[in-house]
Amino acid sequence: IQKLCDRVASSTLLDDRRDAVRALKSLSKKYRLEVGIQAMEHLIHVLQTDRSDSEIIGYALDTLYNVISNDLEEEEQEENSAKQVDDLGSQFTEIFIKQQENVTLLLTLVEEFDFHVRWPGVKLLTSLLKQQGPQVQQIILVSPMGVSRLMDLLADSREVIRNDGVLLLQQLTKSNAAIQKIVAFENAFERLLDIITEEGNSDGGIVVEDCLLLLQNLLKNNNSNQNFFKEGSYIQRMKPWFEVGDDNCGWSAQKVTNLHLMLQLVRVLVSPTNPPGATSSCQKAMFHCGLLQQLCTILMATGVPADILTETINTVSEVIRGCQTNQDYFASVNAPSNPPRPAIVVLLMSMVNERQPFVLRCAVLYCFQCFLYKNQKGQGEIVSTLLPSTIDATGNSVSAGQLLCGGLFSTDSLSNWCAAVALAHALQENGTLKEQLLRVQLATSIGNPPVSLLQQCTNILSQGSKVQTRVGLLMLLCTWLSNCSIAVTHFLHNPANVPFLTGQIAENLGEEEQLVQGLCALLLGISIYYNDNSLENYRKEKLKQLIEKRIGRENFIEKLGFISKHELYSRAAQKPQPSFSSPDHMMFDHEFTKLVKELEGVISKAIYKSSEEDKKEEEVKKTLEQHDNIVTHYKKVIREQDQELEELKQRISTLTSQNEQLQATVTQQVSQIQQHKDQYNLLKVQLGKDTQHHNSHGDTLQMNGIQTEEVSKLKEELEEWKNKHELLQGQLKEKDSVIEKLNSSQLEVGATEQSLQTSRFGGLEHSNELQKELEMLRSQIQLQAAEISKLQMENQKLQVMNTAADPMLGDSGAPAATSSELEARLEQEIKELKSQVKALSEEKESLKQQLDSSTSTVAILQDKNSRLEREVAESKKEQDDLLVLLADQDQKISAQKMKLKDFGVAVEDEDDTESGDQGDEDEDGDEEEQD
């Protein structure tokens, strides 16, 4: 090893160094310690200097992996030396990461695409994270783009690197929220879900398992990533994971593991330890995307392995816990049996069946608790199945309440405990149901009168059954009596109960019985604290005196403290899910631990309080109750007002929508009216034009063309002139009155001559001016009167002409029609003209159609004619050609005949065409012979 290290350090040739590193690699598995001590520094130097040669880099990385990793050694080493192996790997890792540049260099090498560099680099980095996780995580976190570079491994097309990249990210994201957030925001969810889908969801191999473990790392206790997962709609992509067929036998171990992890991943998103808002939004998303429905299908399917069924029940429990919509859906789920039974009933049957596995019974109890958590409607439905009015007398179907009672009084202590806790959850924080449950009567045996459920519980307690049964019943009684004075009164009404409790508390029993003593003390304390003093023999003060005499206050408080000091109490207080290593440890319920914590202090105070303090407290309680009643009343009023307000808002919205519809209809009708008006005016104009050009009604229609508008204009002008005339007449009367006053003033004046002369001259001048104005006005009036008469004449002429034009008028000498009659006649005539125009337009359309059809017929005939003409011309041409040919033939025949005659051959003059043709051929042959 020393020689090889020297060769690596001193050789100048790359091949020599490569061979030396290869040799070190082969020795590193067997002689891990020696190679690690002597060669690590040289190997790191190779990584720094020989980056160009991928082969030597690969050998160096493999050698370092063999030295640092414990995986190979763990297979060979025995258990006693496992710790020593761990220490060796951890020490070499510490040496390697001491220089942070080494990790940064490794991150750079992982970026290389070359398989021989990237793969060993990934394995080495994974091993470093396994050995010294937090330190390596911190180095990668502060390294620029460190996490992002590692995320690229998920996109590698080579499955080996991609799968090892998933393992690397698993180690990288362990217990580091900052890196978890970076990985999530680098699109890890999308890539991992894609890989799971590619590999076949739950049917995939170990790669799916690795991806699910990485998803758990990213989501568990990381509210930011959970919110990002929900907002990115990735919950919807989980639904196909839980699709199961009818035949669920023969599942592989890997499929069971995958489904187990998938269910755990769902539980991570809806865990009760998450913030309530985040859990609630995830629960709603799971319902809306159908994931809850899919889980319920697995729950009711047959052939599902027991551990998967148990985990599915736990998952459904947390998906419905505290979510009213999901709880209502779960209540409606029926098992595929005949007749169909509610899923809750089927599950409770498993819970009270002692032959079922313990973990399955615990899961069903948890499911029932989650169904009732903050679900008053569900609590009411369960309790109602116990009440006399709703019990099915026929006994055809088993109800949830009957199953719980059956479990409560069975011989199996575990069933007793589970049924008692389940029933306690049905009463949790619900005073109304606690009172209603007092009505439940049980038939113990034939011939005996029925016994109340409360009485039966106390009877079993006093019979000295198993500790687990007594603990369960005491928890039920404590929950039932807490915050319910009527239940306390019923409990105290039985004279045997208080002596039994005091006797149990006062005795000095073994360690197992101490728990029962503590719960008895709690029950007696509740009977004091919530006592309304309605029973004279069991008033608060008397019960306190009884404790003082029989037990002693200090002893009572000490016994009460046994509960919270118990180890099983501490375990139950940690989380809502009942998880017990064995049935014997099943003692406390999570919700009950909250009740103990709440009541322990107040009961201790109540025991030491004097009667005066109790009275004061009673008064305060009454005041508070009155206040609460007032608040409740106002809340009810406000709720009613809110409902009325909501109804009014709905009415307003409906009326508003109706109003908008009506407005739209009105607008539409207004536009239609406007269109009709425009069409009417257009027709009017067209009619006027048509009537002007119509020959038969020339003069009359020209006169009618004036229309009522012109007549009204003339009337308006006439009215104007009349108004002007009246105005001028008024002015004239004013002037006349002024002149008369002046004349009278001239007659009355009798003063001096000078003043008389001056006044006379002034008056004369003034009267002259007035006379001139008067003359001017009179001339204007005459002109206007002439114009008025002229207009009247024109108006009369028009009326006469209109009267003459009206065909309906018989006598030519009849008086002129009034304007209203004229308008009526004009409208009638317009209508007649419209009908004539309409008829003419229809006739015009028919003629146009006929013309179009005839035009098309003519075009067809012309086409045929031109075709025939072409054919005739062609036949003529052919005929001419034939005539020319015949003429040439005749000439030839005659020439031949002449030649034959010259040779002295007799020739017939009349041969038929065929013989002539044959003769021609013979003659041609003879000619050839002669030639």
Short mmCIF file of C-alpha atoms in Angstrom, two decimals, residues 60-252:
data_model
loop_
_atom_site.label_atom_id
_atom_site.label_comp_id
_atom_site.label_asym_id
_atom_site.label_seq_id
_atom_site.Cartn_x
_atom_site.Cartn_y
_atom_site.Cartn_z
CA ALA A 60 -10.25 7.20 -6.78
CA LEU A 61 -13.95 7.75 -5.91
CA ASP A 62 -14.57 3.99 -5.66
CA THR A 63 -11.56 3.60 -3.35
CA LEU A 64 -12.75 6.42 -1.08
CA TYR A 65 -16.26 4.89 -1.03
CA ASN A 66 -14.85 1.50 0.03
CA VAL A 67 -12.87 3.16 2.82
CA ILE A 68 -15.69 5.40 4.15
CA SER A 69 -18.76 3.20 3.61
CA ASN A 70 -19.87 0.70 6.24
CA ASP A 71 -22.29 -1.14 3.92
CA LEU A 72 -19.78 -3.77 2.77
CA GLU A 73 -18.31 -4.34 6.20
CA GLU A 74 -21.68 -4.72 7.91
CA GLU A 75 -22.45 -7.78 5.80
CA GLU A 76 -19.24 -9.49 6.86
CA GLN A 77 -18.78 -8.32 10.43
CA GLU A 78 -20.42 -9.91 13.43
CA GLU A 79 -22.77 -8.03 15.74
CA ASN A 80 -20.16 -7.47 18.46
CA SER A 81 -17.89 -5.50 16.13
CA ALA A 82 -20.64 -3.44 14.44
CA LYS A 83 -19.98 -0.46 16.70
CA GLN A 84 -16.27 -0.49 15.83
CA VAL A 85 -17.14 -0.50 12.11
CA ASP A 86 -19.44 2.48 12.58
CA ASP A 87 -16.69 4.37 14.34
CA LEU A 88 -14.20 3.64 11.52
CA GLY A 89 -16.50 4.97 8.80
CA SER A 90 -17.40 7.99 10.90
CA GLN A 91 -13.71 8.79 11.59
CA PHE A 92 -12.71 8.61 7.90
CA THR A 93 -15.73 10.78 7.02
CA GLU A 94 -14.64 13.34 9.59
CA ILE A 95 -11.14 13.43 8.07
CA PHE A 96 -12.58 13.87 4.57
CA ILE A 97 -15.03 16.68 5.43
CA LYS A 98 -12.54 18.53 7.64
CA GLN A 99 -11.59 20.41 4.50
CA GLN A 100 -14.92 21.73 3.18
CA GLU A 101 -13.41 22.09 -0.31
CA ASN A 102 -13.41 18.27 -0.54
CA VAL A 103 -17.24 18.16 -0.35
CA THR A 104 -17.49 21.08 -2.81
CA LEU A 105 -15.12 19.21 -5.16
CA LEU A 106 -17.29 16.11 -4.84
CA LEU A 107 -20.40 18.17 -5.74
CA THR A 108 -18.58 19.39 -8.87
CA LEU A 109 -17.68 15.81 -9.84
CA VAL A 110 -21.28 14.68 -9.38
CA GLU A 111 -22.19 17.21 -12.07
CA GLU A 112 -20.06 15.31 -14.63
CA PHE A 113 -22.17 13.31 -17.07
CA ASP A 114 -19.63 10.50 -17.41
CA PHE A 115 -21.11 7.40 -15.77
CA HIS A 116 -17.74 6.27 -14.29
CA VAL A 117 -17.44 9.58 -12.44
CA ARG A 118 -21.04 10.44 -11.57
CA TRP A 119 -22.16 7.12 -10.13
CA PRO A 120 -19.26 6.56 -7.67
CA GLY A 121 -19.52 10.27 -6.76
CA VAL A 122 -23.19 9.85 -5.83
CA LYS A 123 -22.46 6.72 -3.76
CA LEU A 124 -19.57 8.42 -1.94
CA LEU A 125 -21.66 11.50 -1.09
CA THR A 126 -24.51 9.27 0.16
CA SER A 127 -22.05 7.42 2.42
CA LEU A 128 -20.70 10.72 3.80
CA LEU A 129 -24.26 11.83 4.63
CA LYS A 130 -24.96 8.51 6.38
CA GLN A 131 -21.84 8.88 8.56
CA GLN A 132 -21.86 12.58 9.38
CA GLY A 133 -25.28 13.83 8.17
CA PRO A 134 -25.71 17.23 9.86
CA GLN A 135 -22.13 18.40 9.13
CA VAL A 136 -22.26 17.38 5.44
CA GLN A 137 -25.76 18.89 5.10
CA GLN A 138 -24.45 22.21 6.41
CA ILE A 139 -21.52 22.21 3.94
CA ILE A 140 -23.87 21.43 1.01
CA LEU A 141 -26.32 24.07 2.20
CA VAL A 142 -23.72 26.87 2.17
CA SER A 143 -22.21 25.63 -1.11
CA PRO A 144 -23.45 27.68 -4.12
CA MET A 145 -26.23 25.76 -5.92
CA GLY A 146 -25.23 22.68 -3.90
CA VAL A 147 -28.74 21.25 -3.45
CA SER A 148 -29.82 22.24 -6.98
CA ARG A 149 -26.90 20.32 -8.49
CA LEU A 150 -27.97 17.18 -6.65
CA MET A 151 -31.60 17.61 -7.79
CA ASP A 152 -30.40 17.15 -11.39
CA LEU A 153 -29.74 13.49 -10.57
CA LEU A 154 -33.50 12.81 -10.66
CA ALA A 155 -33.56 13.85 -14.31
CA ASP A 156 -30.73 11.46 -15.33
CA SER A 157 -31.84 9.02 -18.05
CA ARG A 158 -29.71 6.22 -16.52
CA GLU A 159 -31.90 4.50 -13.94
CA VAL A 160 -28.98 3.42 -11.74
CA ILE A 161 -27.88 7.02 -11.19
CA ARG A 162 -31.46 8.25 -10.83
CA ASN A 163 -32.27 5.58 -8.21
CA ASP A 164 -29.06 6.24 -6.27
CA GLY A 165 -29.87 9.96 -6.56
CA VAL A 166 -33.15 9.27 -4.73
CA LEU A 167 -31.20 7.47 -1.95
CA LEU A 168 -28.77 10.41 -1.76
CA LEU A 169 -31.64 12.91 -1.40
CA GLN A 170 -33.17 10.72 1.32
CA GLN A 171 -30.01 11.12 3.41
CA LEU A 172 -29.69 14.81 2.47
CA THR A 173 -33.23 15.74 3.59
CA LYS A 174 -33.21 13.92 6.94
CA SER A 175 -34.13 16.30 9.79
CA ASN A 176 -33.18 19.46 7.89
CA ALA A 177 -36.13 21.74 7.18
CA ALA A 178 -34.09 24.26 5.14
CA ILE A 179 -32.83 21.60 2.69
CA GLN A 180 -36.31 20.05 2.59
CA LYS A 181 -37.77 23.38 1.45
CA ILE A 182 -35.09 23.89 -1.22
CA VAL A 183 -35.58 20.35 -2.56
CA ALA A 184 -39.38 20.83 -2.63
CA PHE A 185 -39.11 24.13 -4.50
CA GLU A 186 -36.72 22.52 -6.99
CA ASN A 187 -39.77 20.63 -8.33
CA ALA A 188 -39.02 17.44 -6.38
CA PHE A 189 -42.70 16.54 -5.89
CA GLU A 190 -43.40 16.58 -9.61
CA ARG A 191 -40.34 14.46 -10.45
CA LEU A 192 -40.88 11.91 -7.69
CA LEU A 193 -44.57 11.46 -8.52
CA ASP A 194 -43.61 11.00 -12.19
CA ILE A 195 -41.11 8.28 -11.22
CA ILE A 196 -43.74 6.53 -9.06
CA THR A 197 -46.22 6.62 -11.97
CA GLU A 198 -43.60 5.34 -14.44
CA GLU A 199 -42.69 2.47 -12.11
CA GLY A 200 -46.33 1.37 -11.80
CA ASN A 201 -47.55 3.04 -8.58
CA SER A 202 -48.06 0.45 -5.80
CA ASP A 203 -47.12 -2.39 -8.18
CA GLY A 204 -43.65 -0.87 -8.68
CA GLY A 205 -40.42 -2.13 -7.17
CA ILE A 206 -38.07 -0.83 -4.53
CA VAL A 207 -37.61 2.45 -6.46
CA VAL A 208 -41.22 3.38 -5.59
CA GLU A 209 -40.45 2.62 -1.94
CA ASP A 210 -37.38 4.90 -2.03
CA CYS A 211 -39.39 7.72 -3.65
CA LEU A 212 -42.12 7.40 -1.00
CA LEU A 213 -39.54 7.52 1.81
CA LEU A 214 -38.07 10.68 0.28
CA LEU A 215 -41.56 12.23 0.02
CA GLN A 216 -42.13 11.43 3.68
CA ASN A 217 -38.86 13.16 4.58
CA LEU A 218 -39.94 16.26 2.65
CA LEU A 219 -43.46 16.46 4.13
CA LYS A 220 -43.25 15.17 7.70
CA ASN A 221 -43.41 18.03 10.24
CA ASN A 222 -42.77 20.57 7.47
CA ASN A 223 -45.81 22.85 7.22
CA SER A 224 -44.37 24.89 4.36
CA ASN A 225 -43.84 21.82 2.17
CA GLN A 226 -47.24 20.37 3.11
CA ASN A 227 -48.91 23.60 2.01
CA PHE A 228 -46.85 23.64 -1.20
CA PHE A 229 -47.84 20.00 -1.88
CA LYS A 230 -51.53 20.84 -1.42
CA GLU A 231 -51.41 24.08 -3.42
CA GLY A 232 -49.61 22.29 -6.26
CA SER A 233 -52.60 19.88 -6.61
CA TYR A 234 -50.35 16.90 -5.88
CA ILE A 235 -52.94 15.35 -3.52
CA GLN A 236 -55.09 14.62 -6.59
CA ARG A 237 -52.21 12.61 -8.06
CA MET A 238 -52.23 10.25 -5.06
CA LYS A 239 -55.68 8.86 -5.88
CA PRO A 240 -54.51 6.27 -8.51
CA TRP A 241 -52.18 4.73 -5.89
CA PHE A 242 -55.14 3.22 -4.05
CA GLU A 243 -57.02 1.65 -6.95
CA VAL A 244 -57.54 -2.01 -6.04
CA GLY A 245 -59.33 -4.73 -7.97
CA ASP A 246 -61.93 -7.25 -6.86
CA ASP A 247 -59.36 -10.00 -6.39
CA ASN A 248 -56.82 -8.83 -3.80
CA CYS A 249 -55.21 -12.17 -3.06
CA GLY A 250 -51.53 -12.86 -3.55
CA TRP A 251 -50.09 -9.39 -3.11
CA SER A 252 -46.30 -9.29 -3.25
#
